[in-house]
Amino acid sequence: MDNLKPGDTMMREFNLSNDGSLKIENVHLETGYSVTDENGDNHDDLGKHIKVNFLWNWNQESEPVFETTLYELKEMDPDIVKRDIWDPLWEQKGGLESEETHDFWVEFEFVDNGEDQNIFQGDSLELAWTFNATQAEGEDL
């Protein structure tokens, strides 16, 4: 993320696909990011100023199902993220079947806190998300 000013938002679409042969029961999201401090003047973490709004089916859902900052998301236990983001979808859809894809949208917002945020001018943030999926527990057949 770069060239954002306070108050700017950007929407991105993600596709969660199950290319395996078994149904996905759970998804854990791990968040990492690095900030390039262009001017060497940051006394704050840019991730604390980037709000993340998770939305499902952009055409049908206008309210975020979960929102937090990148900084908080990075510090969160993946089980909390699973509970707050994926579990509501799985309750509706029953998991992610083999060869199935679910689209979801994420809105990133550079929050304008009403204070001087010029220390972030020229900075960029590289986001790394890792999705770890697990199948249901085994059954006696």
mmCIF file of N, CA and C in Angstrom:
data_model
loop_
_atom_site.group_PDB
_atom_site.id
_atom_site.type_symbol
_atom_site.label_atom_id
_atom_site.label_comp_id
_atom_site.label_asym_id
_atom_site.label_seq_id
_atom_site.Cartn_x
_atom_site.Cartn_y
_atom_site.Cartn_z
ATOM 1 N N MET A 1 0.842 -1.164 0.000
ATOM 2 C CA MET A 1 0.000 0.000 0.000
ATOM 3 C C MET A 1 0.889 1.229 0.000
ATOM 4 N N ASP A 2 0.640 2.081 -0.952
ATOM 5 C CA ASP A 2 1.357 3.345 -0.976
ATOM 6 C C ASP A 2 0.488 4.394 -1.654
ATOM 7 N N ASN A 3 0.912 5.625 -1.567
ATOM 8 C CA ASN A 3 0.197 6.765 -2.143
ATOM 9 C C ASN A 3 -1.211 6.938 -1.585
ATOM 10 N N LEU A 4 -1.414 6.590 -0.316
ATOM 11 C CA LEU A 4 -2.696 6.834 0.345
ATOM 12 C C LEU A 4 -2.547 8.039 1.264
ATOM 13 N N LYS A 5 -3.604 8.808 1.361
ATOM 14 C CA LYS A 5 -3.620 9.912 2.317
ATOM 15 C C LYS A 5 -4.710 9.622 3.345
ATOM 16 N N PRO A 6 -4.627 10.232 4.526
ATOM 17 C CA PRO A 6 -5.670 9.996 5.526
ATOM 18 C C PRO A 6 -7.062 10.221 4.940
ATOM 19 N N GLY A 7 -7.944 9.259 5.201
ATOM 20 C CA GLY A 7 -9.308 9.294 4.683
ATOM 21 C C GLY A 7 -9.506 8.445 3.436
ATOM 22 N N ASP A 8 -8.417 8.078 2.752
ATOM 23 C CA ASP A 8 -8.524 7.241 1.548
ATOM 24 C C ASP A 8 -8.900 5.812 1.914
ATOM 25 N N THR A 9 -9.641 5.173 1.013
ATOM 26 C CA THR A 9 -9.961 3.753 1.147
ATOM 27 C C THR A 9 -9.620 3.056 -0.156
ATOM 28 N N MET A 10 -9.356 1.774 -0.061
ATOM 29 C CA MET A 10 -9.176 0.954 -1.251
ATOM 30 C C MET A 10 -9.808 -0.405 -1.000
ATOM 31 N N MET A 11 -10.564 -0.865 -1.979
ATOM 32 C CA MET A 11 -11.290 -2.125 -1.886
ATOM 33 C C MET A 11 -10.530 -3.170 -2.698
ATOM 34 N N ARG A 12 -10.380 -4.356 -2.125
ATOM 35 C CA ARG A 12 -9.716 -5.450 -2.826
ATOM 36 C C ARG A 12 -10.557 -6.711 -2.686
ATOM 37 N N GLU A 13 -10.607 -7.469 -3.781
ATOM 38 C CA GLU A 13 -11.346 -8.731 -3.794
ATOM 39 C C GLU A 13 -10.367 -9.877 -3.586
ATOM 40 N N PHE A 14 -10.780 -10.852 -2.797
ATOM 41 C CA PHE A 14 -9.990 -12.050 -2.558
ATOM 42 C C PHE A 14 -10.848 -13.262 -2.877
ATOM 43 N N ASN A 15 -10.206 -14.299 -3.373
ATOM 44 C CA ASN A 15 -10.893 -15.554 -3.664
ATOM 45 C C ASN A 15 -10.303 -16.630 -2.774
ATOM 46 N N LEU A 16 -11.135 -17.247 -1.986
ATOM 47 C CA LEU A 16 -10.724 -18.360 -1.146
ATOM 48 C C LEU A 16 -11.194 -19.625 -1.843
ATOM 49 N N SER A 17 -10.247 -20.407 -2.344
ATOM 50 C CA SER A 17 -10.574 -21.592 -3.143
ATOM 51 C C SER A 17 -10.137 -22.858 -2.437
ATOM 52 N N ASN A 18 -10.929 -23.896 -2.606
ATOM 53 C CA ASN A 18 -10.579 -25.216 -2.104
ATOM 54 C C ASN A 18 -10.224 -26.080 -3.306
ATOM 55 N N ASP A 19 -8.938 -26.230 -3.553
ATOM 56 C CA ASP A 19 -8.464 -27.040 -4.669
ATOM 57 C C ASP A 19 -8.203 -28.480 -4.258
ATOM 58 N N GLY A 20 -8.468 -28.797 -2.996
ATOM 59 C CA GLY A 20 -8.243 -30.149 -2.496
ATOM 60 C C GLY A 20 -9.443 -31.048 -2.736
ATOM 61 N N SER A 21 -9.354 -32.253 -2.219
ATOM 62 C CA SER A 21 -10.427 -33.232 -2.420
ATOM 63 C C SER A 21 -11.376 -33.318 -1.224
ATOM 64 N N LEU A 22 -11.026 -32.654 -0.105
ATOM 65 C CA LEU A 22 -11.860 -32.695 1.096
ATOM 66 C C LEU A 22 -12.392 -31.303 1.427
ATOM 67 N N LYS A 23 -13.526 -31.266 2.074
ATOM 68 C CA LYS A 23 -14.162 -30.018 2.488
ATOM 69 C C LYS A 23 -13.291 -29.287 3.515
ATOM 70 N N ILE A 24 -13.193 -27.965 3.385
ATOM 71 C CA ILE A 24 -12.487 -27.142 4.365
ATOM 72 C C ILE A 24 -13.450 -26.827 5.504
ATOM 73 N N GLU A 25 -12.999 -27.109 6.703
ATOM 74 C CA GLU A 25 -13.811 -26.857 7.892
ATOM 75 C C GLU A 25 -13.447 -25.526 8.552
ATOM 76 N N ASN A 26 -12.156 -25.200 8.575
ATOM 77 C CA ASN A 26 -11.678 -23.999 9.258
ATOM 78 C C ASN A 26 -10.612 -23.300 8.427
ATOM 79 N N VAL A 27 -10.554 -21.992 8.571
ATOM 80 C CA VAL A 27 -9.497 -21.201 7.949
ATOM 81 C C VAL A 27 -8.921 -20.281 9.017
ATOM 82 N N HIS A 28 -7.603 -20.285 9.121
ATOM 83 C CA HIS A 28 -6.915 -19.380 10.034
ATOM 84 C C HIS A 28 -6.148 -18.372 9.181
ATOM 85 N N LEU A 29 -6.262 -17.110 9.523
ATOM 86 C CA LEU A 29 -5.584 -16.041 8.803
ATOM 87 C C LEU A 29 -4.470 -15.494 9.677
ATOM 88 N N GLU A 30 -3.256 -15.556 9.149
ATOM 89 C CA GLU A 30 -2.112 -14.969 9.841
ATOM 90 C C GLU A 30 -1.707 -13.715 9.080
ATOM 91 N N THR A 31 -1.475 -12.650 9.809
ATOM 92 C CA THR A 31 -1.170 -11.355 9.210
ATOM 93 C C THR A 31 0.234 -10.921 9.571
ATOM 94 N N GLY A 32 0.929 -10.458 8.578
ATOM 95 C CA GLY A 32 2.236 -9.844 8.772
ATOM 96 C C GLY A 32 2.338 -8.647 7.840
ATOM 97 N N TYR A 33 3.156 -7.705 8.179
ATOM 98 C CA TYR A 33 3.392 -6.579 7.276
ATOM 99 C C TYR A 33 4.719 -5.926 7.629
ATOM 100 N N SER A 34 5.253 -5.216 6.657
ATOM 101 C CA SER A 34 6.453 -4.428 6.896
ATOM 102 C C SER A 34 6.209 -3.025 6.356
ATOM 103 N N VAL A 35 6.743 -2.056 7.053
ATOM 104 C CA VAL A 35 6.587 -0.656 6.676
ATOM 105 C C VAL A 35 7.942 -0.122 6.235
ATOM 106 N N THR A 36 7.951 0.538 5.093
ATOM 107 C CA THR A 36 9.140 1.242 4.640
ATOM 108 C C THR A 36 8.970 2.707 5.021
ATOM 109 N N ASP A 37 9.802 3.152 5.941
ATOM 110 C CA ASP A 37 9.764 4.534 6.433
ATOM 111 C C ASP A 37 10.677 5.367 5.532
ATOM 112 N N GLU A 38 10.093 5.975 4.526
ATOM 113 C CA GLU A 38 10.840 6.686 3.487
ATOM 114 C C GLU A 38 11.742 7.781 4.049
ATOM 115 N N ASN A 39 11.267 8.510 5.049
ATOM 116 C CA ASN A 39 12.024 9.653 5.574
ATOM 117 C C ASN A 39 12.686 9.379 6.920
ATOM 118 N N GLY A 40 12.498 8.171 7.461
ATOM 119 C CA GLY A 40 13.117 7.831 8.738
ATOM 120 C C GLY A 40 12.586 8.648 9.906
ATOM 121 N N ASP A 41 11.330 9.097 9.808
ATOM 122 C CA ASP A 41 10.798 9.970 10.852
ATOM 123 C C ASP A 41 9.592 9.394 11.588
ATOM 124 N N ASN A 42 9.311 8.119 11.396
ATOM 125 C CA ASN A 42 8.133 7.529 12.045
ATOM 126 C C ASN A 42 8.386 7.293 13.526
ATOM 127 N N HIS A 43 7.456 7.748 14.324
ATOM 128 C CA HIS A 43 7.465 7.430 15.747
ATOM 129 C C HIS A 43 6.221 6.614 16.093
ATOM 130 N N ASP A 44 5.540 6.146 15.036
ATOM 131 C CA ASP A 44 4.334 5.348 15.212
ATOM 132 C C ASP A 44 4.319 4.277 14.127
ATOM 133 N N ASP A 45 3.513 3.256 14.318
ATOM 134 C CA ASP A 45 3.386 2.147 13.375
ATOM 135 C C ASP A 45 2.252 2.466 12.401
ATOM 136 N N LEU A 46 2.556 2.546 11.110
ATOM 137 C CA LEU A 46 1.546 2.847 10.099
ATOM 138 C C LEU A 46 0.382 1.860 10.164
ATOM 139 N N GLY A 47 0.643 0.612 10.538
ATOM 140 C CA GLY A 47 -0.412 -0.397 10.643
ATOM 141 C C GLY A 47 -1.496 -0.037 11.645
ATOM 142 N N LYS A 48 -1.168 0.812 12.620
ATOM 143 C CA LYS A 48 -2.172 1.259 13.594
ATOM 144 C C LYS A 48 -3.162 2.238 12.969
ATOM 145 N N HIS A 49 -2.826 2.776 11.812
ATOM 146 C CA HIS A 49 -3.659 3.778 11.144
ATOM 147 C C HIS A 49 -4.406 3.205 9.940
ATOM 148 N N ILE A 50 -4.208 1.925 9.660
ATOM 149 C CA ILE A 50 -4.890 1.270 8.539
ATOM 150 C C ILE A 50 -5.985 0.370 9.103
ATOM 151 N N LYS A 51 -7.227 0.757 8.858
ATOM 152 C CA LYS A 51 -8.380 -0.030 9.303
ATOM 153 C C LYS A 51 -8.717 -1.044 8.220
ATOM 154 N N VAL A 52 -9.036 -2.260 8.653
ATOM 155 C CA VAL A 52 -9.365 -3.350 7.736
ATOM 156 C C VAL A 52 -10.817 -3.740 7.973
ATOM 157 N N ASN A 53 -11.630 -3.634 6.929
ATOM 158 C CA ASN A 53 -13.045 -4.009 6.990
ATOM 159 C C ASN A 53 -13.261 -5.230 6.108
ATOM 160 N N PHE A 54 -13.657 -6.347 6.707
ATOM 161 C CA PHE A 54 -13.940 -7.566 5.951
ATOM 162 C C PHE A 54 -15.413 -7.579 5.571
ATOM 163 N N LEU A 55 -15.695 -7.793 4.288
ATOM 164 C CA LEU A 55 -17.066 -7.824 3.781
ATOM 165 C C LEU A 55 -17.255 -9.103 2.981
ATOM 166 N N TRP A 56 -18.460 -9.612 2.976
ATOM 167 C CA TRP A 56 -18.797 -10.778 2.157
ATOM 168 C C TRP A 56 -19.706 -10.327 1.033
ATOM 169 N N ASN A 57 -19.530 -10.893 -0.147
ATOM 170 C CA ASN A 57 -20.453 -10.659 -1.262
ATOM 171 C C ASN A 57 -20.773 -9.178 -1.403
ATOM 172 N N TRP A 58 -19.824 -8.422 -1.869
ATOM 173 C CA TRP A 58 -19.911 -6.974 -1.926
ATOM 174 C C TRP A 58 -21.257 -6.482 -2.446
ATOM 175 N N ASN A 59 -21.836 -7.152 -3.425
ATOM 176 C CA ASN A 59 -23.106 -6.691 -3.983
ATOM 177 C C ASN A 59 -24.258 -6.830 -2.998
ATOM 178 N N GLN A 60 -24.154 -7.769 -2.056
ATOM 179 C CA GLN A 60 -25.257 -8.039 -1.140
ATOM 180 C C GLN A 60 -25.009 -7.510 0.266
ATOM 181 N N GLU A 61 -23.786 -7.367 0.647
ATOM 182 C CA GLU A 61 -23.433 -7.031 2.031
ATOM 183 C C GLU A 61 -22.726 -5.689 2.062
ATOM 184 N N SER A 62 -23.294 -4.715 2.722
ATOM 185 C CA SER A 62 -22.670 -3.401 2.755
ATOM 186 C C SER A 62 -21.986 -3.107 4.088
ATOM 187 N N GLU A 63 -22.324 -3.832 5.120
ATOM 188 C CA GLU A 63 -21.718 -3.625 6.430
ATOM 189 C C GLU A 63 -20.587 -4.630 6.642
ATOM 190 N N PRO A 64 -19.485 -4.175 7.221
ATOM 191 C CA PRO A 64 -18.399 -5.114 7.496
ATOM 192 C C PRO A 64 -18.840 -6.212 8.470
ATOM 193 N N VAL A 65 -18.360 -7.433 8.235
ATOM 194 C CA VAL A 65 -18.615 -8.515 9.177
ATOM 195 C C VAL A 65 -17.585 -8.479 10.305
ATOM 196 N N PHE A 66 -16.468 -7.794 10.046
ATOM 197 C CA PHE A 66 -15.410 -7.696 11.048
ATOM 198 C C PHE A 66 -14.536 -6.510 10.669
ATOM 199 N N GLU A 67 -14.126 -5.732 11.656
ATOM 200 C CA GLU A 67 -13.229 -4.617 11.382
ATOM 201 C C GLU A 67 -12.225 -4.474 12.509
ATOM 202 N N THR A 68 -11.018 -4.101 12.124
ATOM 203 C CA THR A 68 -9.929 -3.923 13.068
ATOM 204 C C THR A 68 -8.827 -3.155 12.351
ATOM 205 N N THR A 69 -7.732 -2.876 13.030
ATOM 206 C CA THR A 69 -6.590 -2.271 12.349
ATOM 207 C C THR A 69 -5.624 -3.376 11.935
ATOM 208 N N LEU A 70 -4.753 -3.061 10.988
ATOM 209 C CA LEU A 70 -3.740 -4.046 10.596
ATOM 210 C C LEU A 70 -2.874 -4.429 11.788
ATOM 211 N N TYR A 71 -2.517 -3.444 12.596
ATOM 212 C CA TYR A 71 -1.695 -3.714 13.770
ATOM 213 C C TYR A 71 -2.379 -4.715 14.699
ATOM 214 N N GLU A 72 -3.667 -4.484 14.996
ATOM 215 C CA GLU A 72 -4.405 -5.396 15.877
ATOM 216 C C GLU A 72 -4.551 -6.772 15.243
ATOM 217 N N LEU A 73 -4.800 -6.805 13.937
ATOM 218 C CA LEU A 73 -4.955 -8.076 13.232
ATOM 219 C C LEU A 73 -3.668 -8.890 13.299
ATOM 220 N N LYS A 74 -2.542 -8.209 13.174
ATOM 221 C CA LYS A 74 -1.237 -8.872 13.253
ATOM 222 C C LYS A 74 -1.015 -9.493 14.632
ATOM 223 N N GLU A 75 -1.515 -8.837 15.664
ATOM 224 C CA GLU A 75 -1.320 -9.301 17.038
ATOM 225 C C GLU A 75 -2.358 -10.330 17.488
ATOM 226 N N MET A 76 -3.443 -10.486 16.736
ATOM 227 C CA MET A 76 -4.546 -11.367 17.139
ATOM 228 C C MET A 76 -4.206 -12.841 17.006
ATOM 229 N N ASP A 77 -4.795 -13.614 17.890
ATOM 230 C CA ASP A 77 -4.731 -15.065 17.797
ATOM 231 C C ASP A 77 -5.536 -15.492 16.564
ATOM 232 N N PRO A 78 -4.978 -16.358 15.700
ATOM 233 C CA PRO A 78 -5.721 -16.803 14.511
ATOM 234 C C PRO A 78 -7.077 -17.430 14.832
ATOM 235 N N ASP A 79 -7.246 -17.994 16.031
ATOM 236 C CA ASP A 79 -8.546 -18.561 16.403
ATOM 237 C C ASP A 79 -9.611 -17.473 16.560
ATOM 238 N N ILE A 80 -9.207 -16.298 17.040
ATOM 239 C CA ILE A 80 -10.153 -15.189 17.162
ATOM 240 C C ILE A 80 -10.563 -14.711 15.777
ATOM 241 N N VAL A 81 -9.599 -14.608 14.882
ATOM 242 C CA VAL A 81 -9.887 -14.195 13.509
ATOM 243 C C VAL A 81 -10.826 -15.204 12.854
ATOM 244 N N LYS A 82 -10.560 -16.485 13.061
ATOM 245 C CA LYS A 82 -11.424 -17.544 12.512
ATOM 246 C C LYS A 82 -12.850 -17.381 13.018
ATOM 247 N N ARG A 83 -12.979 -17.179 14.314
ATOM 248 C CA ARG A 83 -14.308 -17.044 14.917
ATOM 249 C C ARG A 83 -15.057 -15.835 14.376
ATOM 250 N N ASP A 84 -14.370 -14.716 14.237
ATOM 251 C CA ASP A 84 -15.044 -13.472 13.863
ATOM 252 C C ASP A 84 -15.229 -13.299 12.360
ATOM 253 N N ILE A 85 -14.371 -13.901 11.554
ATOM 254 C CA ILE A 85 -14.465 -13.721 10.101
ATOM 255 C C ILE A 85 -15.070 -14.933 9.417
ATOM 256 N N TRP A 86 -14.493 -16.107 9.662
ATOM 257 C CA TRP A 86 -14.895 -17.281 8.879
ATOM 258 C C TRP A 86 -16.116 -17.995 9.432
ATOM 259 N N ASP A 87 -16.236 -18.104 10.752
ATOM 260 C CA ASP A 87 -17.356 -18.869 11.317
ATOM 261 C C ASP A 87 -18.727 -18.378 10.860
ATOM 262 N N PRO A 88 -18.966 -17.047 10.794
ATOM 263 C CA PRO A 88 -20.289 -16.619 10.308
ATOM 264 C C PRO A 88 -20.577 -17.091 8.881
ATOM 265 N N LEU A 89 -19.559 -17.089 8.025
ATOM 266 C CA LEU A 89 -19.756 -17.567 6.651
ATOM 267 C C LEU A 89 -20.011 -19.064 6.645
ATOM 268 N N TRP A 90 -19.253 -19.802 7.431
ATOM 269 C CA TRP A 90 -19.412 -21.258 7.447
ATOM 270 C C TRP A 90 -20.789 -21.643 7.973
ATOM 271 N N GLU A 91 -21.320 -20.855 8.907
ATOM 272 C CA GLU A 91 -22.675 -21.137 9.400
ATOM 273 C C GLU A 91 -23.690 -21.028 8.271
ATOM 274 N N GLN A 92 -23.477 -20.092 7.357
ATOM 275 C CA GLN A 92 -24.387 -19.923 6.216
ATOM 276 C C GLN A 92 -24.134 -20.957 5.132
ATOM 277 N N LYS A 93 -22.856 -21.222 4.858
ATOM 278 C CA LYS A 93 -22.487 -22.044 3.703
ATOM 279 C C LYS A 93 -22.101 -23.475 4.062
ATOM 280 N N GLY A 94 -21.821 -23.747 5.340
ATOM 281 C CA GLY A 94 -21.442 -25.092 5.749
ATOM 282 C C GLY A 94 -20.027 -25.480 5.382
ATOM 283 N N GLY A 95 -19.111 -24.534 5.353
ATOM 284 C CA GLY A 95 -17.728 -24.829 5.006
ATOM 285 C C GLY A 95 -17.470 -24.556 3.540
ATOM 286 N N LEU A 96 -16.316 -24.996 3.079
ATOM 287 C CA LEU A 96 -15.927 -24.777 1.688
ATOM 288 C C LEU A 96 -15.680 -26.135 1.046
ATOM 289 N N GLU A 97 -16.607 -26.532 0.203
ATOM 290 C CA GLU A 97 -16.533 -27.839 -0.450
ATOM 291 C C GLU A 97 -15.360 -27.894 -1.426
ATOM 292 N N SER A 98 -14.939 -29.091 -1.747
ATOM 293 C CA SER A 98 -13.891 -29.305 -2.732
ATOM 294 C C SER A 98 -14.269 -28.634 -4.047
ATOM 295 N N GLU A 99 -13.301 -27.998 -4.681
ATOM 296 C CA GLU A 99 -13.481 -27.310 -5.968
ATOM 297 C C GLU A 99 -14.424 -26.109 -5.884
ATOM 298 N N GLU A 100 -14.661 -25.595 -4.683
ATOM 299 C CA GLU A 100 -15.544 -24.449 -4.499
ATOM 300 C C GLU A 100 -14.706 -23.210 -4.174
ATOM 301 N N THR A 101 -15.222 -22.045 -4.534
ATOM 302 C CA THR A 101 -14.555 -20.775 -4.262
ATOM 303 C C THR A 101 -15.549 -19.807 -3.642
ATOM 304 N N HIS A 102 -15.110 -19.095 -2.611
ATOM 305 C CA HIS A 102 -15.900 -18.007 -2.030
ATOM 306 C C HIS A 102 -15.126 -16.717 -2.244
ATOM 307 N N ASP A 103 -15.816 -15.705 -2.715
ATOM 308 C CA ASP A 103 -15.218 -14.388 -2.876
ATOM 309 C C ASP A 103 -15.513 -13.564 -1.633
ATOM 310 N N PHE A 104 -14.560 -12.768 -1.240
ATOM 311 C CA PHE A 104 -14.817 -11.808 -0.179
ATOM 312 C C PHE A 104 -14.038 -10.545 -0.484
ATOM 313 N N TRP A 105 -14.496 -9.481 0.096
ATOM 314 C CA TRP A 105 -13.906 -8.176 -0.144
ATOM 315 C C TRP A 105 -13.321 -7.644 1.146
ATOM 316 N N VAL A 106 -12.225 -6.910 0.992
ATOM 317 C CA VAL A 106 -11.609 -6.243 2.131
ATOM 318 C C VAL A 106 -11.406 -4.782 1.746
ATOM 319 N N GLU A 107 -11.866 -3.914 2.620
ATOM 320 C CA GLU A 107 -11.644 -2.485 2.429
ATOM 321 C C GLU A 107 -10.555 -2.052 3.403
ATOM 322 N N PHE A 108 -9.531 -1.420 2.861
ATOM 323 C CA PHE A 108 -8.454 -0.865 3.670
ATOM 324 C C PHE A 108 -8.664 0.644 3.735
ATOM 325 N N GLU A 109 -8.649 1.188 4.933
ATOM 326 C CA GLU A 109 -8.884 2.618 5.121
ATOM 327 C C GLU A 109 -7.740 3.234 5.911
ATOM 328 N N PHE A 110 -7.133 4.262 5.340
ATOM 329 C CA PHE A 110 -6.137 5.036 6.073
ATOM 330 C C PHE A 110 -6.932 6.012 6.932
ATOM 331 N N VAL A 111 -7.049 5.709 8.207
ATOM 332 C CA VAL A 111 -7.912 6.459 9.118
ATOM 333 C C VAL A 111 -7.334 7.855 9.370
ATOM 334 N N ASP A 112 -8.160 8.850 9.143
ATOM 335 C CA ASP A 112 -7.792 10.230 9.450
ATOM 336 C C ASP A 112 -8.123 10.468 10.921
ATOM 337 N N ASN A 113 -7.095 10.567 11.745
ATOM 338 C CA ASN A 113 -7.324 10.725 13.182
ATOM 339 C C ASN A 113 -7.439 12.187 13.605
ATOM 340 N N GLY A 114 -7.454 13.099 12.626
ATOM 341 C CA GLY A 114 -7.595 14.513 12.941
ATOM 342 C C GLY A 114 -6.312 15.173 13.413
ATOM 343 N N GLU A 115 -5.240 14.400 13.467
ATOM 344 C CA GLU A 115 -3.949 14.935 13.898
ATOM 345 C C GLU A 115 -2.996 14.947 12.706
ATOM 346 N N ASP A 116 -1.820 15.497 12.912
ATOM 347 C CA ASP A 116 -0.815 15.548 11.853
ATOM 348 C C ASP A 116 -0.272 14.143 11.604
ATOM 349 N N GLN A 117 -0.508 13.620 10.416
ATOM 350 C CA GLN A 117 -0.007 12.293 10.052
ATOM 351 C C GLN A 117 1.039 12.384 8.938
ATOM 352 N N ASN A 118 1.678 13.552 8.818
ATOM 353 C CA ASN A 118 2.662 13.757 7.763
ATOM 354 C C ASN A 118 3.886 12.856 7.899
ATOM 355 N N ILE A 119 4.101 12.288 9.074
ATOM 356 C CA ILE A 119 5.252 11.393 9.238
ATOM 357 C C ILE A 119 5.155 10.189 8.309
ATOM 358 N N PHE A 120 3.955 9.888 7.808
ATOM 359 C CA PHE A 120 3.775 8.730 6.938
ATOM 360 C C PHE A 120 3.913 9.075 5.458
ATOM 361 N N GLN A 121 4.163 10.357 5.126
ATOM 362 C CA GLN A 121 4.318 10.733 3.723
ATOM 363 C C GLN A 121 5.478 9.973 3.106
ATOM 364 N N GLY A 122 5.217 9.387 1.938
ATOM 365 C CA GLY A 122 6.245 8.649 1.216
ATOM 366 C C GLY A 122 6.428 7.223 1.695
ATOM 367 N N ASP A 123 5.810 6.858 2.812
ATOM 368 C CA ASP A 123 5.958 5.507 3.348
ATOM 369 C C ASP A 123 5.119 4.519 2.549
ATOM 370 N N SER A 124 5.465 3.258 2.664
ATOM 371 C CA SER A 124 4.662 2.200 2.050
ATOM 372 C C SER A 124 4.566 1.042 3.031
ATOM 373 N N LEU A 125 3.546 0.231 2.826
ATOM 374 C CA LEU A 125 3.304 -0.918 3.692
ATOM 375 C C LEU A 125 3.100 -2.137 2.808
ATOM 376 N N GLU A 126 3.838 -3.187 3.092
ATOM 377 C CA GLU A 126 3.666 -4.441 2.361
ATOM 378 C C GLU A 126 2.986 -5.442 3.283
ATOM 379 N N LEU A 127 1.816 -5.900 2.851
ATOM 380 C CA LEU A 127 0.986 -6.811 3.636
ATOM 381 C C LEU A 127 1.229 -8.249 3.196
ATOM 382 N N ALA A 128 1.338 -9.144 4.166
ATOM 383 C CA ALA A 128 1.471 -10.577 3.873
ATOM 384 C C ALA A 128 0.410 -11.326 4.664
ATOM 385 N N TRP A 129 -0.512 -11.945 3.947
ATOM 386 C CA TRP A 129 -1.538 -12.768 4.572
ATOM 387 C C TRP A 129 -1.287 -14.220 4.229
ATOM 388 N N THR A 130 -1.362 -15.065 5.243
ATOM 389 C CA THR A 130 -1.252 -16.506 5.052
ATOM 390 C C THR A 130 -2.557 -17.133 5.513
ATOM 391 N N PHE A 131 -3.189 -17.870 4.610
ATOM 392 C CA PHE A 131 -4.436 -18.568 4.914
ATOM 393 C C PHE A 131 -4.107 -20.039 5.141
ATOM 394 N N ASN A 132 -4.379 -20.532 6.340
ATOM 395 C CA ASN A 132 -4.163 -21.938 6.666
ATOM 396 C C ASN A 132 -5.516 -22.607 6.849
ATOM 397 N N ALA A 133 -5.794 -23.570 5.985
ATOM 398 C CA ALA A 133 -7.088 -24.256 6.015
ATOM 399 C C ALA A 133 -6.924 -25.653 6.598
ATOM 400 N N THR A 134 -7.952 -26.089 7.331
ATOM 401 C CA THR A 134 -7.962 -27.449 7.866
ATOM 402 C C THR A 134 -9.283 -28.111 7.511
ATOM 403 N N GLN A 135 -9.226 -29.412 7.419
ATOM 404 C CA GLN A 135 -10.439 -30.191 7.126
ATOM 405 C C GLN A 135 -11.112 -30.602 8.428
ATOM 406 N N ALA A 136 -12.294 -31.167 8.311
ATOM 407 C CA ALA A 136 -13.018 -31.671 9.479
ATOM 408 C C ALA A 136 -12.276 -32.872 10.060
ATOM 409 N N GLU A 137 -12.580 -33.176 11.313
ATOM 410 C CA GLU A 137 -11.974 -34.342 11.949
ATOM 411 C C GLU A 137 -12.420 -35.610 11.246
ATOM 412 N N GLY A 138 -11.588 -36.625 11.334
ATOM 413 C CA GLY A 138 -11.896 -37.900 10.688
ATOM 414 C C GLY A 138 -13.122 -38.580 11.283
ATOM 415 N N GLU A 139 -13.714 -39.461 10.488
ATOM 416 C CA GLU A 139 -14.914 -40.186 10.901
ATOM 417 C C GLU A 139 -14.653 -41.684 10.817
ATOM 418 N N ASP A 140 -15.390 -42.455 11.599
ATOM 419 C CA ASP A 140 -15.355 -43.907 11.466
ATOM 420 C C ASP A 140 -16.240 -44.284 10.291
ATOM 421 N N LEU A 141 -15.670 -44.954 9.330
ATOM 422 C CA LEU A 141 -16.449 -45.353 8.148
ATOM 423 C C LEU A 141 -16.673 -46.850 8.130
#
